[in-house]
XYZ file of N, CA, C and O in Angstrom:
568
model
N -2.614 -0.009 8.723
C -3.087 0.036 10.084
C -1.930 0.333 11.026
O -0.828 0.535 10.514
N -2.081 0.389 12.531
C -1.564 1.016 13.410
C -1.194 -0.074 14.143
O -2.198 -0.783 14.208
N -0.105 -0.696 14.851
C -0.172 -1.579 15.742
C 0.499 -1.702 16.609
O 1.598 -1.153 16.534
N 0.093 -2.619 18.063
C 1.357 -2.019 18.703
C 2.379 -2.990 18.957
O 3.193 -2.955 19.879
N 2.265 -3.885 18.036
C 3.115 -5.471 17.935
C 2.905 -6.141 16.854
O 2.274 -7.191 16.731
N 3.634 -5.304 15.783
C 3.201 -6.198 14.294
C 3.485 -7.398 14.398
O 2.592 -8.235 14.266
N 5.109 -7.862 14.724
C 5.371 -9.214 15.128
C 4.091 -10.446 15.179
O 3.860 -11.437 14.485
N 3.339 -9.748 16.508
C 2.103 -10.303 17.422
C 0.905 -10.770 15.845
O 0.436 -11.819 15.403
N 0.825 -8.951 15.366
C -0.424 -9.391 14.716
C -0.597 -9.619 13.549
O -1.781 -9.748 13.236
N 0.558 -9.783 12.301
C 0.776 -10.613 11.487
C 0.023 -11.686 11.055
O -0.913 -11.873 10.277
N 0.911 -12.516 12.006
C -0.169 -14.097 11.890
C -1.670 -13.929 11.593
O -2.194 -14.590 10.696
N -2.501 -12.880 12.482
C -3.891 -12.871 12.399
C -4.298 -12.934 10.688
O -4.987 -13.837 10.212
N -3.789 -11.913 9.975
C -4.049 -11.580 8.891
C -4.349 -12.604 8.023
O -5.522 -12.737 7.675
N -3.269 -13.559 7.496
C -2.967 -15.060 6.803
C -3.955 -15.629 7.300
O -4.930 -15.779 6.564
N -4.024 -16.158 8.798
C -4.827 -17.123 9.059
C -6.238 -16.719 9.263
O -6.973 -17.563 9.775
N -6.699 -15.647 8.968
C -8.282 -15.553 9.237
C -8.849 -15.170 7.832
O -10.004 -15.445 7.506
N -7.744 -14.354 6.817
C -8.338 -14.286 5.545
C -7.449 -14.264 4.394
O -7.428 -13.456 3.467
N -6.642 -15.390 4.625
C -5.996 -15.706 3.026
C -5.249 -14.854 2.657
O -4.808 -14.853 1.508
N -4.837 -13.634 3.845
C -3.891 -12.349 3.398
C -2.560 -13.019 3.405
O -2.256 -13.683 4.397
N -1.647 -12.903 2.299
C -0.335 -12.957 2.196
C 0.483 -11.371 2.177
O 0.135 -10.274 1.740
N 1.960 -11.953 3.008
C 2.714 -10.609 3.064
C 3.506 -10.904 1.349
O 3.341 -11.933 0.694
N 4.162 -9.976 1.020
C 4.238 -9.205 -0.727
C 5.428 -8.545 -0.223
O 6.156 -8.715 -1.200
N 6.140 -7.908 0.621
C 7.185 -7.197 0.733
C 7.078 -6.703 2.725
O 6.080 -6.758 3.444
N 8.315 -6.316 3.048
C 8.062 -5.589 4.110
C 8.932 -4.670 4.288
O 10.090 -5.018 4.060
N 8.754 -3.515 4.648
C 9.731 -2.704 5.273
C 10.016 -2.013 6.414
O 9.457 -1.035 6.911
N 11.229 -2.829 6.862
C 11.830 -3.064 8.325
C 10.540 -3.957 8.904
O 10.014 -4.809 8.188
N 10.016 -3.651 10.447
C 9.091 -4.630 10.635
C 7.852 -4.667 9.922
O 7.148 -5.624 10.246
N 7.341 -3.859 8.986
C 5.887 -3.604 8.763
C 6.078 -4.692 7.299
O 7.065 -4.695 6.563
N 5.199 -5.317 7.194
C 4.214 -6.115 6.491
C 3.942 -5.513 5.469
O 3.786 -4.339 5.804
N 3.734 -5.659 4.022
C 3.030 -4.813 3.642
C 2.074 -6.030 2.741
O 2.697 -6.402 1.747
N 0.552 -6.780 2.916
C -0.273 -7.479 2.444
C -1.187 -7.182 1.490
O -1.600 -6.099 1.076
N -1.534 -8.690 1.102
C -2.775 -8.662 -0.167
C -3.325 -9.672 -0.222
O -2.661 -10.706 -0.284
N -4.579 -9.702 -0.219
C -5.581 -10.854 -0.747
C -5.867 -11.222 -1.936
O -6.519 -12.249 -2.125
N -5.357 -10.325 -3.107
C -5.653 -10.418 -4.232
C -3.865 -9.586 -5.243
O -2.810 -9.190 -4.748
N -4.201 -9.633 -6.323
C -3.061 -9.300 -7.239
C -2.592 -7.647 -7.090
O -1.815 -6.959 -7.752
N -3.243 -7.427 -6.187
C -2.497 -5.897 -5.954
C -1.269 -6.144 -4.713
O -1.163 -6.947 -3.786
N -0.630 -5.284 -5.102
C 0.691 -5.290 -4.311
C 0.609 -5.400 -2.432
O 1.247 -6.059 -1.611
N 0.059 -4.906 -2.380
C -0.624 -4.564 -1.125
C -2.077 -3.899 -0.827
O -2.542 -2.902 -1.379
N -2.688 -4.707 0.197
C -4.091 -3.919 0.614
C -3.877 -3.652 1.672
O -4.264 -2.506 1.904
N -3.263 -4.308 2.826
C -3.029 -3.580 4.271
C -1.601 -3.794 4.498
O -0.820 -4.484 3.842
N -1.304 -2.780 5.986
C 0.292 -2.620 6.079
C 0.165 -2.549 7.520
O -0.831 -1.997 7.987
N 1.155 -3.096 8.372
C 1.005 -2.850 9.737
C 2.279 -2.345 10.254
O 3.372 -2.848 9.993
N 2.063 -1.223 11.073
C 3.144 -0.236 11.390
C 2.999 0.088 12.782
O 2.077 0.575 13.436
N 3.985 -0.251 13.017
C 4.396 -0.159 14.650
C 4.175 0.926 15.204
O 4.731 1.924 14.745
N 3.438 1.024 16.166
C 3.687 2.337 17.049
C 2.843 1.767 18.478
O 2.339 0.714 18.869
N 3.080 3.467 19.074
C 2.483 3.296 20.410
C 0.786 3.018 20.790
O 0.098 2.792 21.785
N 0.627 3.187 19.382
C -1.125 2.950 19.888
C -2.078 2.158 18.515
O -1.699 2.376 17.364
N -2.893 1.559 18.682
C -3.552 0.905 17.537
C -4.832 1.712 16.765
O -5.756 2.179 17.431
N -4.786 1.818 15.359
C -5.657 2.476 14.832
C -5.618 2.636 13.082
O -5.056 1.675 12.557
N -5.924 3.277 12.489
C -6.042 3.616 11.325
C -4.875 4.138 10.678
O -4.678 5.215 11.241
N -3.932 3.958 9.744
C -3.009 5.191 9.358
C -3.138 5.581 8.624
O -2.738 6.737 8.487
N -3.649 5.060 7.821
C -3.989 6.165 6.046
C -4.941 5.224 6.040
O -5.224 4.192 6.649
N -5.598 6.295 4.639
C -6.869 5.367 3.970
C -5.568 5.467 2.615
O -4.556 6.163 2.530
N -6.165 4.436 1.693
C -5.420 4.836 -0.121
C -6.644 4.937 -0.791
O -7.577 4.224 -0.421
N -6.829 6.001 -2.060
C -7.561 6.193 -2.928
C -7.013 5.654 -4.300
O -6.170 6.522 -4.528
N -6.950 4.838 -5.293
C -6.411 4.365 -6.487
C -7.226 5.749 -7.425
O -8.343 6.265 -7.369
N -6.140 5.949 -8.161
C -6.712 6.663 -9.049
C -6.267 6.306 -10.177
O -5.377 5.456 -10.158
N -6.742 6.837 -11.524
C -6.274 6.349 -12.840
C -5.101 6.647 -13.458
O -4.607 5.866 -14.273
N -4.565 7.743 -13.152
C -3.519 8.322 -14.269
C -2.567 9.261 -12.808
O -3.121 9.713 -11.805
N -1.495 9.312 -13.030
C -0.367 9.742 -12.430
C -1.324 11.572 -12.193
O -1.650 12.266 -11.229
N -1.439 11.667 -13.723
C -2.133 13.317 -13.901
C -3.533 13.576 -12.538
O -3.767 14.728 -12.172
N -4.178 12.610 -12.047
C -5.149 12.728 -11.167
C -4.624 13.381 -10.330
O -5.138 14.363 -9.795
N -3.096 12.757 -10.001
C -2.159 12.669 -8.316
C -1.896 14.178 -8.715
O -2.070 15.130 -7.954
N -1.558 14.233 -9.709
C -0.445 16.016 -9.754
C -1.466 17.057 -10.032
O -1.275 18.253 -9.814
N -2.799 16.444 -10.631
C -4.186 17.563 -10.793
C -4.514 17.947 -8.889
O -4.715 19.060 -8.402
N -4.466 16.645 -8.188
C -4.800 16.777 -6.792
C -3.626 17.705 -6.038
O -3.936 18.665 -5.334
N -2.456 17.362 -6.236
C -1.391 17.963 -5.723
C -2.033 19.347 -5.806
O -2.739 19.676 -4.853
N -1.889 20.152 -6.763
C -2.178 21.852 -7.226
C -3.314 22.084 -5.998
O -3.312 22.591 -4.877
N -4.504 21.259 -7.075
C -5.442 21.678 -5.903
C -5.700 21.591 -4.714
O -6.734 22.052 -4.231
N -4.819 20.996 -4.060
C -4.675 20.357 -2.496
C -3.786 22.181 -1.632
O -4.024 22.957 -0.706
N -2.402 21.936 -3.111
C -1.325 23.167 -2.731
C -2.060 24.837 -2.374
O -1.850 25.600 -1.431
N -3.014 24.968 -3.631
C -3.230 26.061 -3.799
C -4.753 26.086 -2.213
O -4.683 27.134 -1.571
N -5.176 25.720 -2.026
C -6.013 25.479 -1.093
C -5.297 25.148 0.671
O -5.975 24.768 1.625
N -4.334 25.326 0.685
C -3.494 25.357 1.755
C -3.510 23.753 2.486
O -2.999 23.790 3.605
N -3.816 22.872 2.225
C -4.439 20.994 2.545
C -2.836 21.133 2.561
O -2.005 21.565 1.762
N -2.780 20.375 4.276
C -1.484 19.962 4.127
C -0.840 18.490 3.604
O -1.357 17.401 3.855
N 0.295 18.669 2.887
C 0.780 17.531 1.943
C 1.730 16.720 2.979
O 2.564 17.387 3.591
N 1.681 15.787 3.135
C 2.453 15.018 4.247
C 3.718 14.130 3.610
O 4.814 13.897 4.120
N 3.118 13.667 2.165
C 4.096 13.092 1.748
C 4.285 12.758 0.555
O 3.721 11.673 0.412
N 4.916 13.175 -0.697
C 4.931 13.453 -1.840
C 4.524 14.597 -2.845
O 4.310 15.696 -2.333
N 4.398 14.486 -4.123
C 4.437 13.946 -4.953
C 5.820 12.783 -4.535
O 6.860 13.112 -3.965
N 5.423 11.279 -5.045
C 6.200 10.583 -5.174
C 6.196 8.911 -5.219
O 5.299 8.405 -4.544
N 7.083 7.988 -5.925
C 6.722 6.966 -6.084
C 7.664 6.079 -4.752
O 8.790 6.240 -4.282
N 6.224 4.835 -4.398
C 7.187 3.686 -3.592
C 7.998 2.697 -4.507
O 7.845 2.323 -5.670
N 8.990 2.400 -3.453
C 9.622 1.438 -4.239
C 9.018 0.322 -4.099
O 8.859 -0.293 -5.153
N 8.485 -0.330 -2.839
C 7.706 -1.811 -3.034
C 6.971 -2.162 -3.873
O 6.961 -3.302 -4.338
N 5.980 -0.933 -4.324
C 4.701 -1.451 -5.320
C 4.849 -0.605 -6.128
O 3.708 -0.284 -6.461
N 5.747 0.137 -6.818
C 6.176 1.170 -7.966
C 5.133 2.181 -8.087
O 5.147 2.989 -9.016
N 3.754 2.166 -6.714
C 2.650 2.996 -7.567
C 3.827 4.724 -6.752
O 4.750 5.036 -6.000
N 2.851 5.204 -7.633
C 3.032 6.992 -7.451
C 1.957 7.069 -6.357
O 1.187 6.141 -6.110
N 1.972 8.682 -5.493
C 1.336 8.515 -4.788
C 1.190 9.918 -4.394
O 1.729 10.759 -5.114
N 0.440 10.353 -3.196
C 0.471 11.549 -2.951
C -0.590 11.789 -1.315
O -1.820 11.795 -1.255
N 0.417 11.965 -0.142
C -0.444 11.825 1.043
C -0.985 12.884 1.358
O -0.260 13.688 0.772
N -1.807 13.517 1.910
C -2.728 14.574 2.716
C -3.250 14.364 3.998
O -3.493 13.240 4.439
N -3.429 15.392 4.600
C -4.353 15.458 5.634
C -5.778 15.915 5.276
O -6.043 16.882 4.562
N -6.826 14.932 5.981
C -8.287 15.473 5.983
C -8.446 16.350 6.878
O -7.653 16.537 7.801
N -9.812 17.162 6.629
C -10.484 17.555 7.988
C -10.405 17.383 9.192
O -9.947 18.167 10.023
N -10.983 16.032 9.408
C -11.185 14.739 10.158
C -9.767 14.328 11.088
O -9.894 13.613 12.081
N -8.280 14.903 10.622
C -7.148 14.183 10.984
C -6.653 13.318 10.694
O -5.529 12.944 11.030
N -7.701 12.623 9.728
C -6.892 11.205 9.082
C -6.192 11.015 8.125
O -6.820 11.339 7.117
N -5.178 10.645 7.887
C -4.492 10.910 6.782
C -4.713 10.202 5.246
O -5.097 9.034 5.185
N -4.569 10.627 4.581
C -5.529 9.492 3.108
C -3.830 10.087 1.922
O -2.950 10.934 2.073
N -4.155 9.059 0.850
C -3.614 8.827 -0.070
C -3.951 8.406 -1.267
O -4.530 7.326 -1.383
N -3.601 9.305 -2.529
C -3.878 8.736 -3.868
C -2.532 8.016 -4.652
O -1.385 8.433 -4.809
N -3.063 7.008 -4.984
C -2.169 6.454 -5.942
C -2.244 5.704 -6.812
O -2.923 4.706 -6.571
N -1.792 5.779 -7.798
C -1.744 5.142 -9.192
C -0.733 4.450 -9.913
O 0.343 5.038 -10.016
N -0.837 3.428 -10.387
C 0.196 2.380 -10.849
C 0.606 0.984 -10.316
O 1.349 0.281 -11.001
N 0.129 0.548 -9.074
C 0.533 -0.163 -8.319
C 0.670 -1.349 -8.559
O -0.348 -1.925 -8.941
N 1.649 -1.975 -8.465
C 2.187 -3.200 -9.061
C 1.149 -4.225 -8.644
O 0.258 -4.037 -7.816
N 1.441 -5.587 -9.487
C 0.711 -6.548 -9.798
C 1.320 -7.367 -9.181
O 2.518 -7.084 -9.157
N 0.991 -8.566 -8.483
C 1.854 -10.118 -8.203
C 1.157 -11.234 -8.432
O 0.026 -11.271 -7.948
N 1.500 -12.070 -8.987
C 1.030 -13.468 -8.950
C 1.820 -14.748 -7.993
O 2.706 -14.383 -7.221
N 1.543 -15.925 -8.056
C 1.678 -17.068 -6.833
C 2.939 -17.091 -7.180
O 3.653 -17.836 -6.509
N 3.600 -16.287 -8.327
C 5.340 -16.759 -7.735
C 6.101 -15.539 -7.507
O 7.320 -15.577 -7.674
N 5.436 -14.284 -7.087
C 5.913 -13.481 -6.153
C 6.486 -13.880 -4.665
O 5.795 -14.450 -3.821
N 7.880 -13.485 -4.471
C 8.696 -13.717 -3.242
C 8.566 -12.386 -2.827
O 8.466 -11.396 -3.553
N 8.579 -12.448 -1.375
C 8.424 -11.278 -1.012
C 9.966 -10.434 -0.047
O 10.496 -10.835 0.989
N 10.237 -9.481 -0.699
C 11.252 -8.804 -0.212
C 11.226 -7.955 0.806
O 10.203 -7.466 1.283
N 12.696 -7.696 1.278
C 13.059 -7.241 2.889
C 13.663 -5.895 2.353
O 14.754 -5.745 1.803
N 12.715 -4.954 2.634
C 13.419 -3.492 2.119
C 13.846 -2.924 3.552
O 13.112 -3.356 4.441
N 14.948 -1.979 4.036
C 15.382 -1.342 4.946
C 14.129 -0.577 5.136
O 13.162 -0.404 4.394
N 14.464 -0.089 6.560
C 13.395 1.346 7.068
C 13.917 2.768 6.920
O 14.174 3.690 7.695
N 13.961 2.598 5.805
C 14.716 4.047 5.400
C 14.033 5.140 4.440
O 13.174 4.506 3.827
N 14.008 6.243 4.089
C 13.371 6.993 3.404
C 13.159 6.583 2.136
O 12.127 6.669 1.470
N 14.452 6.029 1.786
C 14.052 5.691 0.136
C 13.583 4.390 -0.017
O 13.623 3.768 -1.078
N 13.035 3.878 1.282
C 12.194 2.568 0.645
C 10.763 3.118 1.119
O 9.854 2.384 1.507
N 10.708 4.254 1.047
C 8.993 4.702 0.998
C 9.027 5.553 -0.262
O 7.941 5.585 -0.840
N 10.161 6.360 -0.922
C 9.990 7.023 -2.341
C 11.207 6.992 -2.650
O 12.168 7.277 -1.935
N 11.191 6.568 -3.957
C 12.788 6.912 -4.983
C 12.659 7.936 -5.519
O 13.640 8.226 -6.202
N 11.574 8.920 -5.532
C 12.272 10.540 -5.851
C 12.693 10.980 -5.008
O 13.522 11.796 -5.410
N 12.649 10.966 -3.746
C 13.580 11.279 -2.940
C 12.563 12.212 -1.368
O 13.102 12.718 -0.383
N 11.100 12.152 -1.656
C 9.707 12.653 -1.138
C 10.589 12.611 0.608
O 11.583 11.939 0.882
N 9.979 13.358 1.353
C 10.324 12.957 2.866
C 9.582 13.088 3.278
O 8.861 14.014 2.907
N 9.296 12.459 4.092
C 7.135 11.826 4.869
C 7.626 12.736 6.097
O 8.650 12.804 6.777
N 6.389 13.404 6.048
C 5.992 14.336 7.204
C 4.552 13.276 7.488
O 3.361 13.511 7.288
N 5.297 11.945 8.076
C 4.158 11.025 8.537
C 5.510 9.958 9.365
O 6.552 9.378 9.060
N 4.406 10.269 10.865
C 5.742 9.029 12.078
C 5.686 8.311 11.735
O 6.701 7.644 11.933
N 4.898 7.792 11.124
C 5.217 6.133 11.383
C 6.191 5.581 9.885
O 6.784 4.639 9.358
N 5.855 6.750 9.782
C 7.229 6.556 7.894
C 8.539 7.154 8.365
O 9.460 7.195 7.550
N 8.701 7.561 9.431
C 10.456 8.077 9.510
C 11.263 6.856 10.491
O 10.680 5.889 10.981
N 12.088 7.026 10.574
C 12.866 6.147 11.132
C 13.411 6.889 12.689
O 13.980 7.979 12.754
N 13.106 6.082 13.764
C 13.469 6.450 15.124
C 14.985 6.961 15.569
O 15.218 7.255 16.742
């Protein structure tokens, strides 16, 4: 999600539905209600709203079958082929129709109740360790 005071809206998350934060990078949150690494992420900006949707897919091969067909079809790629470091999944961003930006990914790490949650920098390579560069604001650094 989009926010314009993660600081602020944090707290909401925990206390209205059992969401715990799992990692963050720089100010953004990245949460889960359940054993996936993250289900929501809150990212600072000037206005509140949607920032990606994620699609889970099965096999890395889905992401790089989508890549081609995304490439060869002119769909612009915003960010990857490439894996995060917080939740090790692979991933692969696009633009819709619509303007909204969506994401497939596959692999995404697991946590249980003795997951600590880590302080990654706001830097490129704590959104991909292949080295991907997000043609997405709210993933670059000011």
């Amino acid at each position: 999600l989009k926010t314009t005071d993660s600081a602020r809206d944090e707290p909401f998350w925990p206390s209205q539905f059992n969401i715990r934060v799992n990692d963050r990078i720089g100010p953004t949150p990245l949460m889960s209600f359940d054993a996936v690494h993250h289900r929501i992420a809150l990212f600072p900006t000037d206005h509140a709203g949607v920032q990606h949707i994620n699609f889970q897919t099965a096999t890395i091969d889905d992401i790089m079958r989508s890549y081609y067909f995304f490439r060869d079809r002119q769909v612009h790629i915003s960010f990857g082929p490439g894996r995060h470091a917080t939740s090790g999944a692979m991933f692969l961003y696009y633009d819709g129709p619509d303007g909204m930006t969506y994401e497939y990914s596959s692999g995404v790490r697991m946590v249980d109740d003795t997951w600590r949650p880590r302080q990654f920098p706001f830097t490129a390579e704590s959104f991909c360790v292949w080295g991907s560069q997000p043609d997405i604001e709210e993933f670059q650094a000011n």
